Amino acid sequence: PPPPEVLRNILTDLGPVYVKLGQLLSTRPDLLPPDYIDALSELQSGVPPVGAAEIEIFIRKNLQRSVEDVFDEFDYDSIAAGSIAQTHRARLKGGREVAVKVQRPGIESLVARDISIIKYIAKLVSGTNFGQRYNVVALADEFSRAIQAELDFSQEASYTDRLRKNLSDSPWFDPDSIVVPEIIWEYTTSKLMVMQWLQGKPLVLADLQPKQPHKSAVTDRSSVSRLLFRAFFQQYLIDGFFHADPHPGNLFYLDDGRVAILDCGMMGTLDPRTRTALTEMILAIVNTDAQRCTQLTLRLAEPMQPIDLVRLESDYRQLLRRYYGLSLANLNSAEAFSEILQAASRNHLRWPSNIGLFTKSMLNLEGAGRQFDDSVNLLDEAKPLMIDLFRQQLVGEDPVQAVLRTALEFKELSLESPRQFGFLLNRLSTETLKWQVDIRGLDSLRYSIDEAANRRSFSTLVASLVIGAAIVTTGQQTPQI
């Protein structure tokens, strides 16, 4: 394969759809090595913005009312341009400042064409070992769904609303210190998204000196990092709905001293069972427990062929040995988790795509956090959540409901067990129960035994012939002859 930087340049030259493909691949540390993930994470479209005249025609066509009825001012020169959309600044009637995200004219037909090409290539490659190992057809389908979803701004708007609602209440951080832009639904369509204007700078460029401090402003680096880490761990392990691309450009420090999370186009979800397993996996990595990592991997990942558990656990033990004895300040937990995914993939295990999104999000978050404040540690900030997290996983939000659910499960177990046991005994007594046992290597053992028996029989026969020939050649005329 081409070197990481060369692959990134190739995808950039191919156009916006292939840039999005590269960005999607950057969310799959289970498929690509870390140097490729890093290179693809830096992909920028490099697409020039659509001209003011053309974008004005597009906006007037897709806005449900006339521009003059909705806006006092509208700047048709974009302030930011991407492969799918570009952003403009405007002022609503009444004076409210808003940002308007506008889909690039003609992008839908371009996406449809390039997706068909990518799916055709995936189908051609699917018959190879590479295609089967990485399930390229499913990967192409996943990319198709992801980019089609990005073309529908109403879905991104609903994601933004959901994230803002989730972060509006928390016992682990001040919700007023975190800002997610409010959606102006009255003027939002599938091709236009109107949202609250947030004035600030990317977090890594901020000087942390608010111009008009909010009552919940954070003004030192450690407080900002702690706020972000706790907000994201709530998303990962409590809400199960998380921002999948928290790179420095999507984390802003506002002029009033609060922190904003922008661009909710790429979001991930984790069901309760997966969240529980991921929590245990993080703790197993910290404790360098290779055996537990192996067990949890088998709970989460899908085997593509019979798995050598001894080898998998040995690979984990060798990997985790590098982290043994490290202080939490020196432990890059997201990087360690990414290496766990790579080791499992080498052992023919396939991870669900949401695990890749989670790992990529955590890598971006920890990278941005260390770039902003190199003294911060992701796991230290997660500790306050752990007790509440385990409580929630044990009894849920409603303890009474949990007790009733457990009682019903015990009731079902007590009533069904005698019946199931009786059924099993009946099958055994009537000799209708068949045991399906698959022992790896049994066929080769059987072949070896067959070959040994054949050689033994052949040896006996040859020995008999030799003895008989010796008797005949003595030339003695006896009754036995």
Short mmCIF file of C-alpha atoms in Angstrom, two decimals:
data_model
loop_
_atom_site.label_atom_id
_atom_site.label_comp_id
_atom_site.label_asym_id
_atom_site.label_seq_id
_atom_site.Cartn_x
_atom_site.Cartn_y
_atom_site.Cartn_z
CA PRO A 1 0.00 0.00 0.00
CA PRO A 2 1.10 3.61 -0.48
CA PRO A 3 2.64 5.43 2.50
CA PRO A 4 0.12 7.25 4.74
CA GLU A 5 0.90 10.75 3.43
CA VAL A 6 0.72 9.57 -0.19
CA LEU A 7 -2.67 7.91 0.41
CA ARG A 8 -3.95 11.12 2.01
CA ASN A 9 -2.83 13.17 -1.03
CA ILE A 10 -4.39 10.67 -3.45
CA LEU A 11 -7.76 10.87 -1.70
CA THR A 12 -7.58 14.67 -1.63
CA ASP A 13 -6.89 14.79 -5.39
CA LEU A 14 -9.79 12.43 -6.13
CA GLY A 15 -12.32 14.86 -4.69
CA PRO A 16 -14.70 15.51 -1.79
CA VAL A 17 -16.37 12.08 -1.70
CA TYR A 18 -13.01 10.32 -1.41
CA VAL A 19 -11.98 12.79 1.28
CA LYS A 20 -15.05 11.66 3.21
CA LEU A 21 -14.06 8.03 2.58
CA GLY A 22 -10.65 8.76 4.07
CA GLN A 23 -12.25 10.48 7.04
CA LEU A 24 -14.47 7.44 7.58
CA LEU A 25 -11.45 5.11 7.40
CA SER A 26 -9.75 7.29 10.01
CA THR A 27 -12.51 6.23 12.41
CA ARG A 28 -11.50 2.55 12.06
CA PRO A 29 -8.33 1.94 14.09
CA ASP A 30 -9.33 -1.72 14.03
CA LEU A 31 -8.63 -1.75 10.27
CA LEU A 32 -5.67 0.59 9.79
CA PRO A 33 -2.36 1.07 11.63
CA PRO A 34 -1.92 4.22 13.78
CA ASP A 35 0.23 6.08 11.21
CA TYR A 36 -2.54 5.76 8.59
CA ILE A 37 -5.17 6.82 11.13
CA ASP A 38 -3.12 9.92 11.97
CA ALA A 39 -2.60 10.83 8.31
CA LEU A 40 -6.26 10.37 7.33
CA SER A 41 -7.42 12.28 10.42
CA GLU A 42 -5.73 15.35 8.94
CA LEU A 43 -7.67 15.11 5.68
CA GLN A 44 -9.07 18.43 4.56
CA SER A 45 -11.18 18.79 1.47
CA GLY A 46 -9.24 21.65 -0.06
CA VAL A 47 -12.39 22.48 -2.05
CA PRO A 48 -12.81 26.20 -2.78
CA PRO A 49 -16.10 27.72 -1.58
CA VAL A 50 -18.99 28.13 -3.98
CA GLY A 51 -19.24 31.70 -5.30
CA ALA A 52 -21.62 34.19 -3.70
CA ALA A 53 -23.92 34.45 -6.73
CA GLU A 54 -24.38 30.68 -7.08
CA ILE A 55 -24.87 30.12 -3.36
CA GLU A 56 -27.49 32.87 -3.18
CA ILE A 57 -29.54 31.15 -5.89
CA PHE A 58 -29.26 27.84 -4.01
CA ILE A 59 -30.31 29.40 -0.69
CA ARG A 60 -33.31 31.16 -2.19
CA LYS A 61 -34.38 27.91 -3.83
CA ASN A 62 -34.16 25.82 -0.64
CA LEU A 63 -35.26 28.31 2.02
CA GLN A 64 -38.96 27.87 2.73
CA ARG A 65 -39.47 31.65 2.77
CA SER A 66 -37.81 34.54 0.99
CA VAL A 67 -34.40 35.58 2.30
CA GLU A 68 -35.65 39.13 2.96
CA ASP A 69 -38.50 37.85 5.16
CA VAL A 70 -36.15 35.76 7.32
CA PHE A 71 -32.88 37.70 7.52
CA ASP A 72 -31.90 41.29 8.15
CA GLU A 73 -28.43 40.50 6.80
CA PHE A 74 -26.88 37.54 4.99
CA ASP A 75 -23.20 37.26 4.04
CA TYR A 76 -23.04 35.14 0.88
CA ASP A 77 -19.25 34.86 1.17
CA SER A 78 -18.59 31.75 3.27
CA ILE A 79 -16.58 31.84 6.47
CA ALA A 80 -15.72 28.10 6.23
CA ALA A 81 -15.96 25.58 3.39
CA GLY A 82 -15.91 21.79 3.45
CA SER A 83 -16.42 18.95 1.00
CA ILE A 84 -20.16 18.65 1.68
CA ALA A 85 -21.18 22.11 2.88
CA GLN A 86 -20.04 25.61 3.68
CA THR A 87 -20.99 27.99 6.48
CA HIS A 88 -22.24 31.59 6.27
CA ARG A 89 -22.93 34.25 8.86
CA ALA A 90 -26.31 35.98 8.98
CA ARG A 91 -28.65 38.00 11.21
CA LEU A 92 -32.29 37.06 11.66
CA LYS A 93 -35.15 39.52 11.80
CA GLY A 94 -34.99 40.80 15.35
CA GLY A 95 -31.20 40.94 15.43
CA ARG A 96 -30.19 37.40 16.46
CA GLU A 97 -26.83 36.28 15.03
CA VAL A 98 -26.91 32.85 13.36
CA ALA A 99 -24.68 30.51 11.41
CA VAL A 100 -26.16 28.98 8.26
CA LYS A 101 -24.75 25.69 7.00
CA VAL A 102 -25.47 25.31 3.28
CA GLN A 103 -25.09 22.16 1.21
CA ARG A 104 -22.81 22.53 -1.81
CA PRO A 105 -24.89 22.74 -5.02
CA GLY A 106 -24.60 19.58 -7.11
CA ILE A 107 -22.99 17.49 -4.36
CA GLU A 108 -25.81 14.89 -4.37
CA SER A 109 -25.17 13.76 -7.95
CA LEU A 110 -21.41 13.70 -7.33
CA VAL A 111 -21.90 11.56 -4.22
CA ALA A 112 -24.21 9.13 -6.06
CA ARG A 113 -21.66 8.68 -8.86
CA ASP A 114 -18.68 8.12 -6.59
CA ILE A 115 -20.56 5.79 -4.25
CA SER A 116 -21.47 3.54 -7.19
CA ILE A 117 -17.78 3.40 -8.17
CA ILE A 118 -16.67 2.59 -4.61
CA LYS A 119 -19.30 -0.17 -4.26
CA TYR A 120 -18.24 -1.66 -7.62
CA ILE A 121 -14.59 -1.74 -6.53
CA ALA A 122 -15.58 -3.29 -3.19
CA LYS A 123 -17.50 -6.03 -5.01
CA LEU A 124 -14.45 -6.81 -7.15
CA VAL A 125 -12.17 -6.99 -4.11
CA SER A 126 -14.63 -8.98 -1.97
CA GLY A 127 -13.42 -12.32 -3.34
CA THR A 128 -9.83 -11.79 -2.20
CA ASN A 129 -8.43 -12.63 1.24
CA PHE A 130 -8.09 -8.90 1.93
CA GLY A 131 -11.72 -8.27 0.98
CA GLN A 132 -13.01 -11.09 3.16
CA ARG A 133 -10.84 -10.22 6.12
CA TYR A 134 -11.93 -6.57 6.20
CA ASN A 135 -15.43 -7.17 4.80
CA VAL A 136 -15.01 -4.42 2.21
CA VAL A 137 -18.58 -4.73 0.91
CA ALA A 138 -19.98 -3.97 4.38
CA LEU A 139 -17.46 -1.14 4.71
CA ALA A 140 -18.63 0.36 1.40
CA ASP A 141 -22.26 0.08 2.53
CA GLU A 142 -21.38 1.72 5.84
CA PHE A 143 -19.69 4.58 4.00
CA SER A 144 -22.70 4.97 1.71
CA ARG A 145 -25.08 5.24 4.68
CA ALA A 146 -22.77 7.66 6.49
CA ILE A 147 -22.36 10.09 3.61
CA GLN A 148 -26.05 9.92 2.67
CA ALA A 149 -26.85 10.83 6.28
CA GLU A 150 -24.46 13.79 6.06
CA LEU A 151 -26.41 15.08 3.07
CA ASP A 152 -29.52 15.37 5.25
CA PHE A 153 -28.98 18.37 7.51
CA SER A 154 -32.22 17.75 9.38
CA GLN A 155 -30.63 14.59 10.80
CA GLU A 156 -27.51 16.48 11.87
CA ALA A 157 -29.79 19.09 13.45
CA SER A 158 -31.60 16.39 15.45
CA TYR A 159 -28.22 14.97 16.56
CA THR A 160 -27.20 18.44 17.72
CA ASP A 161 -30.40 18.88 19.70
CA ARG A 162 -30.01 15.46 21.29
CA LEU A 163 -26.41 16.13 22.35
CA ARG A 164 -27.34 19.52 23.80
CA LYS A 165 -30.17 17.95 25.79
CA ASN A 166 -27.91 15.15 27.11
CA LEU A 167 -25.26 17.63 28.29
CA SER A 168 -27.76 20.04 29.85
CA ASP A 169 -27.79 18.06 33.09
CA SER A 170 -24.91 16.34 34.86
CA PRO A 171 -23.67 15.75 38.42
CA TRP A 172 -20.02 15.58 37.24
CA PHE A 173 -19.57 19.00 35.63
CA ASP A 174 -21.32 22.36 35.36
CA PRO A 175 -23.69 22.00 32.37
CA ASP A 176 -23.72 25.78 31.88
CA SER A 177 -20.00 25.64 31.05
CA ILE A 178 -20.59 23.45 27.96
CA VAL A 179 -22.36 24.90 24.92
CA VAL A 180 -23.83 23.03 21.96
CA PRO A 181 -25.38 25.37 19.36
CA GLU A 182 -29.15 25.70 19.39
CA ILE A 183 -30.93 24.76 16.16
CA ILE A 184 -33.41 27.25 14.66
CA TRP A 185 -35.85 24.61 13.40
CA GLU A 186 -38.19 27.11 11.79
CA TYR A 187 -35.73 27.73 8.96
CA THR A 188 -33.82 24.39 8.89
CA THR A 189 -34.32 22.02 5.95
CA SER A 190 -32.49 18.97 4.60
CA LYS A 191 -30.09 21.29 2.72
CA LEU A 192 -29.93 24.31 5.06
CA MET A 193 -29.25 24.30 8.78
CA VAL A 194 -29.69 27.50 10.77
CA MET A 195 -28.18 27.54 14.24
CA GLN A 196 -27.03 29.78 17.04
CA TRP A 197 -23.91 31.84 16.28
CA LEU A 198 -21.10 31.17 18.77
CA GLN A 199 -18.24 33.66 18.87
CA GLY A 200 -14.89 32.23 19.86
CA LYS A 201 -11.65 30.56 18.79
CA PRO A 202 -10.48 26.96 18.43
CA LEU A 203 -9.50 25.70 21.85
CA VAL A 204 -5.81 25.23 21.02
CA LEU A 205 -5.54 28.90 19.94
CA ALA A 206 -7.42 30.39 22.90
CA ASP A 207 -5.70 32.55 25.52
CA LEU A 208 -8.40 31.79 28.16
CA GLN A 209 -9.09 35.46 28.82
CA PRO A 210 -12.87 35.93 28.36
CA LYS A 211 -13.97 39.27 26.97
CA GLN A 212 -17.34 39.14 28.70
CA PRO A 213 -17.09 36.38 31.32
CA HIS A 214 -20.14 34.17 31.83
CA LYS A 215 -21.00 33.12 35.40
CA SER A 216 -19.91 29.56 34.46
CA ALA A 217 -16.72 30.60 32.64
CA VAL A 218 -13.63 28.37 32.96
CA THR A 219 -10.38 30.28 32.87
CA ASP A 220 -7.52 27.82 33.42
CA ARG A 221 -6.28 24.95 31.30
CA SER A 222 -6.76 22.15 33.80
CA SER A 223 -10.39 23.17 34.41
CA VAL A 224 -11.11 23.28 30.66
CA SER A 225 -9.55 19.85 30.11
CA ARG A 226 -11.39 18.36 33.08
CA LEU A 227 -14.68 19.79 31.81
CA LEU A 228 -14.23 18.33 28.34
CA PHE A 229 -13.08 14.91 29.50
CA ARG A 230 -15.95 14.51 31.92
CA ALA A 231 -18.48 15.73 29.34
CA PHE A 232 -17.21 13.17 26.82
CA PHE A 233 -17.05 10.31 29.31
CA GLN A 234 -20.67 11.01 30.12
CA GLN A 235 -21.40 10.67 26.42
CA TYR A 236 -19.40 7.44 26.08
CA LEU A 237 -20.37 5.52 29.20
CA ILE A 238 -23.63 7.03 30.48
CA ASP A 239 -25.62 8.41 27.54
CA GLY A 240 -24.34 6.01 24.88
CA PHE A 241 -24.57 8.82 22.28
CA PHE A 242 -21.31 10.60 21.57
CA HIS A 243 -19.58 13.12 19.33
CA ALA A 244 -17.29 11.01 17.15
CA ASP A 245 -14.97 13.74 15.87
CA PRO A 246 -13.75 15.99 18.71
CA HIS A 247 -10.68 17.28 16.89
CA PRO A 248 -9.32 20.74 17.88
CA GLY A 249 -11.32 22.49 15.15
CA ASN A 250 -14.61 21.29 16.66
CA LEU A 251 -13.77 22.36 20.22
CA PHE A 252 -14.08 26.13 20.72
CA TYR A 253 -13.34 28.48 23.59
CA LEU A 254 -16.02 31.16 23.48
CA ASP A 255 -15.55 34.85 24.20
CA ASP A 256 -17.60 34.45 27.39
CA GLY A 257 -15.27 31.76 28.78
CA ARG A 258 -17.41 28.69 28.08
CA VAL A 259 -16.47 25.70 25.92
CA ALA A 260 -18.42 24.80 22.77
CA ILE A 261 -18.72 21.47 20.96
CA LEU A 262 -19.44 21.99 17.26
CA ASP A 263 -20.26 19.91 14.16
CA CYS A 264 -22.46 16.98 15.14
CA GLY A 265 -22.46 15.43 11.67
CA MET A 266 -20.58 12.32 12.84
CA MET A 267 -22.06 10.74 15.97
CA GLY A 268 -21.77 7.27 17.48
CA THR A 269 -24.03 5.12 19.65
CA LEU A 270 -23.24 2.43 22.24
CA ASP A 271 -25.85 0.10 23.72
CA PRO A 272 -25.79 -0.62 27.50
CA ARG A 273 -24.11 -4.03 27.09
CA THR A 274 -21.32 -2.54 24.99
CA ARG A 275 -20.86 0.37 27.39
CA THR A 276 -20.43 -2.07 30.28
CA ALA A 277 -17.85 -4.11 28.36
CA LEU A 278 -15.94 -0.99 27.31
CA THR A 279 -15.80 0.23 30.90
CA GLU A 280 -14.34 -3.09 32.00
CA MET A 281 -11.93 -3.08 29.04
CA ILE A 282 -10.54 0.32 30.03
CA LEU A 283 -10.01 -0.91 33.60
CA ALA A 284 -8.40 -4.13 32.33
CA ILE A 285 -5.94 -2.09 30.25
CA VAL A 286 -5.05 0.05 33.26
CA ASN A 287 -4.51 -3.13 35.32
CA THR A 288 -2.59 -4.81 32.43
CA ASP A 289 -4.98 -7.78 32.69
CA ALA A 290 -4.49 -9.64 29.39
CA GLN A 291 -6.84 -12.47 30.31
CA ARG A 292 -9.75 -10.12 31.02
CA CYS A 293 -9.03 -8.19 27.82
CA THR A 294 -9.30 -11.47 25.91
CA GLN A 295 -12.64 -12.34 27.51
CA LEU A 296 -14.07 -8.90 26.82
CA THR A 297 -12.82 -8.95 23.24
CA LEU A 298 -14.72 -12.17 22.58
CA ARG A 299 -17.82 -10.51 24.02
CA LEU A 300 -17.57 -7.55 21.64
CA ALA A 301 -15.88 -8.78 18.45
CA GLU A 302 -17.00 -11.26 15.81
CA PRO A 303 -14.63 -14.15 14.95
CA MET A 304 -14.01 -14.62 11.22
CA GLN A 305 -12.47 -18.09 11.72
CA PRO A 306 -11.60 -20.33 14.71
CA ILE A 307 -9.65 -18.23 17.20
CA ASP A 308 -6.45 -19.30 18.93
CA LEU A 309 -7.20 -17.95 22.42
CA VAL A 310 -3.72 -18.72 23.72
CA ARG A 311 -2.16 -16.65 20.96
CA LEU A 312 -4.63 -13.78 21.42
CA GLU A 313 -3.99 -13.61 25.16
CA SER A 314 -0.23 -13.84 24.54
CA ASP A 315 -0.41 -10.91 22.10
CA TYR A 316 -2.37 -8.87 24.65
CA ARG A 317 0.07 -9.75 27.42
CA GLN A 318 3.02 -8.67 25.29
CA LEU A 319 1.24 -5.44 24.32
CA LEU A 320 0.15 -4.54 27.85
CA ARG A 321 3.58 -5.31 29.28
CA ARG A 322 4.74 -2.03 27.78
CA TYR A 323 2.29 -0.17 30.00
CA TYR A 324 3.05 -2.06 33.20
CA GLY A 325 4.22 0.22 35.97
CA LEU A 326 3.50 3.43 34.06
CA SER A 327 1.86 6.20 36.02
CA LEU A 328 -1.52 7.34 34.75
CA ALA A 329 0.09 10.61 33.70
CA ASN A 330 2.28 8.69 31.23
CA LEU A 331 -0.39 6.26 30.06
CA ASN A 332 -2.08 7.15 26.77
CA SER A 333 -5.19 5.07 27.34
CA ALA A 334 -6.79 5.82 23.96
CA GLU A 335 -3.62 4.70 22.16
CA ALA A 336 -3.52 1.51 24.24
CA PHE A 337 -7.15 0.80 23.38
CA SER A 338 -6.39 1.33 19.69
CA GLU A 339 -3.54 -1.21 19.88
CA ILE A 340 -5.90 -3.71 21.51
CA LEU A 341 -8.20 -3.37 18.50
CA GLN A 342 -5.27 -3.89 16.11
CA ALA A 343 -4.09 -7.00 17.96
CA ALA A 344 -7.59 -8.53 17.85
CA SER A 345 -7.87 -7.79 14.11
CA ARG A 346 -4.57 -9.59 13.50
CA ASN A 347 -6.11 -12.57 15.27
CA HIS A 348 -9.05 -12.67 12.84
CA LEU A 349 -11.61 -10.82 14.97
CA ARG A 350 -13.86 -8.17 13.44
CA TRP A 351 -14.98 -5.24 15.60
CA PRO A 352 -18.34 -3.50 15.17
CA SER A 353 -18.02 -0.09 13.50
CA ASN A 354 -19.27 1.74 16.60
CA ILE A 355 -16.23 0.45 18.53
CA GLY A 356 -14.01 2.02 15.88
CA LEU A 357 -15.91 5.31 16.20
CA PHE A 358 -15.56 5.20 19.98
CA THR A 359 -11.81 4.58 19.76
CA LYS A 360 -11.31 7.31 17.17
CA SER A 361 -13.31 9.77 19.27
CA MET A 362 -11.29 8.93 22.36
CA LEU A 363 -8.01 9.25 20.40
CA ASN A 364 -9.04 12.69 19.13
CA LEU A 365 -10.19 13.79 22.56
CA GLU A 366 -7.05 12.69 24.36
CA GLY A 367 -4.88 14.16 21.59
CA ALA A 368 -6.65 17.52 21.77
CA GLY A 369 -6.53 17.45 25.56
CA ARG A 370 -2.81 16.77 25.71
CA GLN A 371 -2.15 19.39 23.04
CA PHE A 372 -4.05 21.91 25.13
CA ASP A 373 -2.83 20.75 28.56
CA ASP A 374 -0.11 18.08 28.62
CA SER A 375 -0.55 17.47 32.35
CA VAL A 376 -4.10 16.16 32.02
CA ASN A 377 -4.95 12.45 32.15
CA LEU A 378 -8.07 10.96 30.66
CA LEU A 379 -8.52 8.21 33.25
CA ASP A 380 -8.03 10.52 36.24
CA GLU A 381 -10.96 12.59 35.01
CA ALA A 382 -13.10 9.49 34.51
CA LYS A 383 -12.77 8.30 38.11
CA PRO A 384 -15.66 10.41 39.52
CA LEU A 385 -17.98 8.79 37.00
CA MET A 386 -17.04 5.19 37.76
CA ILE A 387 -18.98 4.67 41.01
CA ASP A 388 -22.16 6.17 39.56
CA LEU A 389 -21.58 4.26 36.35
CA PHE A 390 -21.37 0.89 38.10
CA ARG A 391 -24.43 1.76 40.17
CA GLN A 392 -26.37 2.56 37.01
CA GLN A 393 -25.20 -0.63 35.33
CA LEU A 394 -26.25 -2.68 38.37
CA VAL A 395 -29.65 -1.18 39.18
CA GLY A 396 -30.36 1.34 36.44
CA GLU A 397 -32.05 4.67 36.96
CA ASP A 398 -35.03 3.10 38.73
CA PRO A 399 -33.94 0.70 41.53
CA VAL A 400 -37.52 -0.48 42.17
CA GLN A 401 -37.93 -1.44 38.53
CA ALA A 402 -34.56 -3.25 38.64
CA VAL A 403 -35.62 -5.26 41.71
CA LEU A 404 -38.91 -6.23 40.06
CA ARG A 405 -37.12 -7.22 36.86
CA THR A 406 -34.66 -9.39 38.81
CA ALA A 407 -37.51 -11.00 40.79
CA LEU A 408 -39.31 -11.88 37.55
CA GLU A 409 -36.12 -13.41 36.15
CA PHE A 410 -35.66 -15.56 39.28
CA LYS A 411 -39.34 -16.55 39.10
CA GLU A 412 -38.92 -17.63 35.49
CA LEU A 413 -35.72 -19.50 36.35
CA SER A 414 -37.36 -21.35 39.31
CA LEU A 415 -40.41 -22.34 37.26
CA GLU A 416 -38.65 -23.25 34.04
CA SER A 417 -35.63 -25.11 35.46
CA PRO A 418 -37.47 -28.30 36.63
CA ARG A 419 -39.32 -28.45 33.33
CA GLN A 420 -36.11 -28.03 31.31
CA PHE A 421 -34.29 -30.59 33.49
CA GLY A 422 -37.13 -33.08 33.05
CA PHE A 423 -37.05 -32.54 29.31
CA LEU A 424 -33.30 -33.19 29.25
CA LEU A 425 -33.69 -36.45 31.25
CA ASN A 426 -36.48 -37.59 28.91
CA ARG A 427 -34.24 -37.00 25.87
CA LEU A 428 -31.43 -38.95 27.53
CA SER A 429 -33.67 -41.89 28.50
CA THR A 430 -35.16 -42.20 25.00
CA GLU A 431 -31.69 -41.88 23.40
CA THR A 432 -32.86 -39.03 21.16
CA LEU A 433 -30.36 -36.51 22.46
CA LYS A 434 -27.33 -36.03 20.24
CA TRP A 435 -24.21 -34.25 21.43
CA GLN A 436 -22.58 -31.99 18.86
CA VAL A 437 -18.92 -31.73 19.83
CA ASP A 438 -16.34 -30.10 17.58
CA ILE A 439 -12.74 -30.69 18.66
CA ARG A 440 -10.14 -28.83 16.64
CA GLY A 441 -7.47 -31.14 15.21
CA LEU A 442 -9.60 -34.30 15.65
CA ASP A 443 -9.71 -35.03 11.90
CA SER A 444 -5.94 -34.87 11.57
CA LEU A 445 -5.62 -37.20 14.60
CA ARG A 446 -8.02 -39.69 12.98
CA TYR A 447 -6.04 -39.61 9.74
CA SER A 448 -2.82 -40.23 11.68
CA ILE A 449 -4.36 -43.25 13.47
CA ASP A 450 -5.65 -44.65 10.15
CA GLU A 451 -2.22 -44.28 8.56
CA ALA A 452 -0.51 -45.95 11.56
CA ALA A 453 -2.97 -48.88 11.40
CA ASN A 454 -2.37 -49.28 7.68
CA ARG A 455 1.39 -49.27 8.17
CA ARG A 456 1.07 -51.85 10.98
CA SER A 457 -1.06 -54.15 8.79
CA PHE A 458 1.30 -53.74 5.86
CA SER A 459 4.32 -54.52 8.08
CA THR A 460 2.65 -57.70 9.40
CA LEU A 461 1.87 -58.83 5.87
CA VAL A 462 5.40 -58.19 4.64
CA ALA A 463 6.89 -60.03 7.63
CA SER A 464 4.64 -63.03 6.91
CA LEU A 465 5.72 -63.09 3.29
CA VAL A 466 9.37 -62.96 4.28
CA ILE A 467 9.00 -65.85 6.72
CA GLY A 468 7.09 -67.87 4.15
CA ALA A 469 9.67 -67.23 1.50
CA ALA A 470 12.43 -68.32 3.88
CA ILE A 471 10.68 -71.65 4.55
CA VAL A 472 10.15 -72.27 0.84
CA THR A 473 13.76 -71.55 -0.04
CA THR A 474 15.15 -74.15 2.39
CA GLY A 475 14.36 -76.79 -0.22
CA GLN A 476 13.24 -79.32 2.42
CA GLN A 477 10.39 -81.59 1.31
CA THR A 478 8.25 -81.78 4.35
CA PRO A 479 4.51 -82.28 4.87
CA GLN A 480 4.24 -78.66 5.96
CA ILE A 481 5.52 -77.54 2.58
#
